[in-house]
CSV table of C-alpha atoms in Angstrom, one decimal:
chain,number,residue,atom,x,y,z
A,1,MET,CA,22.3,3.9,21.4
A,2,GLN,CA,20.3,7.0,20.5
A,3,ALA,CA,22.8,8.1,18.0
A,4,GLU,CA,22.6,4.7,16.3
A,5,TYR,CA,18.8,5.0,16.2
A,6,LEU,CA,19.0,8.5,14.7
A,7,SER,CA,21.4,7.5,12.0
A,8,ALA,CA,19.3,4.4,11.1
A,9,ALA,CA,16.1,6.6,11.0
A,10,THR,CA,17.6,9.1,8.6
A,11,ALA,CA,18.7,6.4,6.2
A,12,MET,CA,15.2,6.4,4.6
A,13,GLU,CA,14.4,10.1,4.9
A,14,GLU,CA,13.3,11.6,1.7
A,15,ALA,CA,11.9,14.9,0.5
A,16,LEU,CA,8.2,14.9,1.1
A,17,PRO,CA,7.4,16.3,-2.4
A,18,ASP,CA,9.3,13.4,-4.0
A,19,VAL,CA,7.5,10.8,-1.9
A,20,LEU,CA,4.1,12.4,-2.7
A,21,MET,CA,4.8,12.5,-6.4
A,22,ARG,CA,5.6,8.8,-6.4
A,23,ILE,CA,2.2,8.2,-4.7
A,24,VAL,CA,0.6,10.3,-7.4
A,25,SER,CA,2.2,8.1,-10.0
A,26,GLU,CA,0.9,4.9,-8.2
A,27,LEU,CA,-2.6,6.4,-8.1
A,28,HIS,CA,-2.5,7.1,-11.8
A,29,ASP,CA,-1.4,3.5,-12.4
A,30,VAL,CA,-4.4,2.2,-10.3
A,31,ALA,CA,-6.8,4.4,-12.3
A,32,TYR,CA,-5.4,3.2,-15.6
A,33,LEU,CA,-5.6,-0.5,-14.5
A,34,MET,CA,-9.2,0.0,-13.4
A,35,GLU,CA,-10.0,1.6,-16.8
A,36,ARG,CA,-8.6,-1.4,-18.6
A,37,ILE,CA,-11.2,-3.6,-16.8
A,38,GLU,CA,-14.2,-1.6,-17.8
A,39,PRO,CA,-14.4,-2.6,-21.5
A,40,GLN,CA,-14.1,-6.2,-20.6
A,41,LEU,CA,-16.9,-6.1,-18.1
A,42,ALA,CA,-19.1,-4.1,-20.5
A,43,ALA,CA,-18.6,-6.9,-23.1
A,44,ILE,CA,-20.0,-9.5,-20.7
A,45,HIS,CA,-23.6,-10.3,-21.5
A,46,GLY,CA,-25.8,-11.5,-18.7
A,47,GLU,CA,-29.0,-13.6,-18.9
A,48,GLY,CA,-31.7,-11.0,-18.2
A,49,ALA,CA,-32.6,-7.4,-17.5
A,50,GLY,CA,-31.6,-7.8,-13.8
A,51,ASP,CA,-28.1,-8.8,-14.8
A,52,ALA,CA,-27.8,-5.8,-17.2
A,53,ALA,CA,-28.8,-3.4,-14.4
A,54,GLU,CA,-26.4,-4.9,-12.0
A,55,ARG,CA,-23.6,-4.9,-14.6
A,56,MET,CA,-24.3,-1.2,-15.3
A,57,MET,CA,-24.1,-0.4,-11.5
A,58,VAL,CA,-20.7,-2.2,-11.4
A,59,LEU,CA,-19.4,-0.3,-14.4
A,60,GLN,CA,-20.6,3.0,-12.8
A,61,GLY,CA,-18.9,2.0,-9.6
A,62,ILE,CA,-15.6,1.3,-11.4
A,63,ASP,CA,-15.9,4.6,-13.3
A,64,LEU,CA,-16.5,6.4,-10.0
A,65,ALA,CA,-13.5,4.7,-8.5
A,66,VAL,CA,-11.3,5.8,-11.4
A,67,GLN,CA,-12.5,9.4,-11.0
A,68,LYS,CA,-11.9,9.4,-7.3
A,69,THR,CA,-8.4,7.8,-7.8
A,70,ARG,CA,-7.5,10.4,-10.4
A,71,GLY,CA,-9.0,13.2,-8.2
A,72,LEU,CA,-6.9,12.1,-5.2
A,73,ALA,CA,-3.8,12.0,-7.5
A,74,GLU,CA,-4.5,15.5,-8.8
A,75,PHE,CA,-5.2,16.8,-5.3
A,76,ILE,CA,-1.9,15.4,-4.0
A,77,ASP,CA,0.0,16.7,-7.1
A,78,THR,CA,-1.4,20.2,-6.6
A,79,ILE,CA,-0.6,20.5,-2.9
A,80,THR,CA,2.8,19.0,-3.4
A,81,GLY,CA,3.8,22.1,-5.5
A,82,SER,CA,3.5,24.2,-2.3
A,83,ILE,CA,5.6,21.9,-0.1
A,84,PRO,CA,9.2,23.0,0.4
A,85,GLU,CA,11.8,20.5,-0.7
A,86,SER,CA,13.4,20.8,2.7
A,87,TRP,CA,10.5,18.9,4.3
A,88,VAL,CA,11.6,15.4,4.8
A,89,VAL,CA,9.9,12.3,6.0
A,90,ASP,CA,11.1,8.9,7.1
A,91,VAL,CA,9.4,6.3,4.8
A,92,THR,CA,10.9,3.2,6.5
A,93,THR,CA,7.8,2.2,8.5
A,94,ALA,CA,5.4,3.1,5.7
A,95,LEU,CA,7.3,1.1,3.1
A,96,ASN,CA,7.3,-1.9,5.5
A,97,LEU,CA,3.5,-1.9,5.4
A,98,VAL,CA,3.3,-2.0,1.6
A,99,LYS,CA,3.0,-5.7,0.7
A,100,LEU,CA,3.2,-5.6,-3.1
A,101,ALA,CA,6.9,-5.8,-4.0
A,102,ASP,CA,6.6,-3.8,-7.3
A,103,MET,CA,4.8,-1.0,-5.5
A,104,GLN,CA,7.2,-1.0,-2.6
A,105,LYS,CA,10.1,-0.7,-5.1
A,106,ALA,CA,8.4,2.1,-7.0
A,107,LEU,CA,7.7,4.0,-3.8
A,108,SER,CA,11.2,3.5,-2.3
A,109,ASN,CA,13.7,4.0,-5.1
A,110,GLY,CA,13.1,7.7,-5.7
A,111,LEU,CA,12.8,7.3,-9.5
A,112,ARG,CA,9.6,7.9,-11.4
A,113,HIS,CA,9.5,7.0,-15.1
A,114,GLY,CA,6.0,6.8,-16.4
A,115,HIS,CA,4.0,3.9,-15.1
A,116,SER,CA,5.6,2.2,-12.1
A,117,GLN,CA,4.0,-1.1,-13.0
A,118,PRO,CA,5.0,-3.0,-16.2
A,119,LEU,CA,1.6,-2.7,-17.7
A,120,GLY,CA,2.4,-4.7,-20.8
A,121,LYS,CA,3.6,-7.8,-18.9
A,122,ALA,CA,1.8,-10.5,-17.0
A,123,ALA,CA,0.7,-9.8,-13.5
A,124,GLY,CA,3.3,-10.3,-10.8
A,125,ASP,CA,2.7,-10.8,-7.1
A,126,PHE,CA,-0.8,-11.4,-6.1
A,127,GLU,CA,-2.2,-11.0,-2.5
A,128,PHE,CA,-5.7,-12.3,-2.1
A,129,PHE,CA,-6.1,-11.0,1.4
């Protein structure tokens, strides 16, 4: 029974640096998607000065979120360089918690080719809550 469990657990073991670099890729995708929203929100014209101030605060919040997302990606990218390839993690439980199918696939398949999301295509799965 325990041998069965151990063989099943190792099925999704991957080198920690590889997993972290896929997370870095996903964070860069998130930052890029947020940046694409900014110009559209900036183009929206409100009714009064109060709306302009609120819109500016929203845009600054988005800009801060982009900076933080990129900062986290760069931080993880930098520390990943010092992690030995021999360190492995079992990603099975973590992948089961990811609800977006495209992101789960990008994090689990071990391949990174540019953006993990098809940015030029229409949106896919949507989870409101």
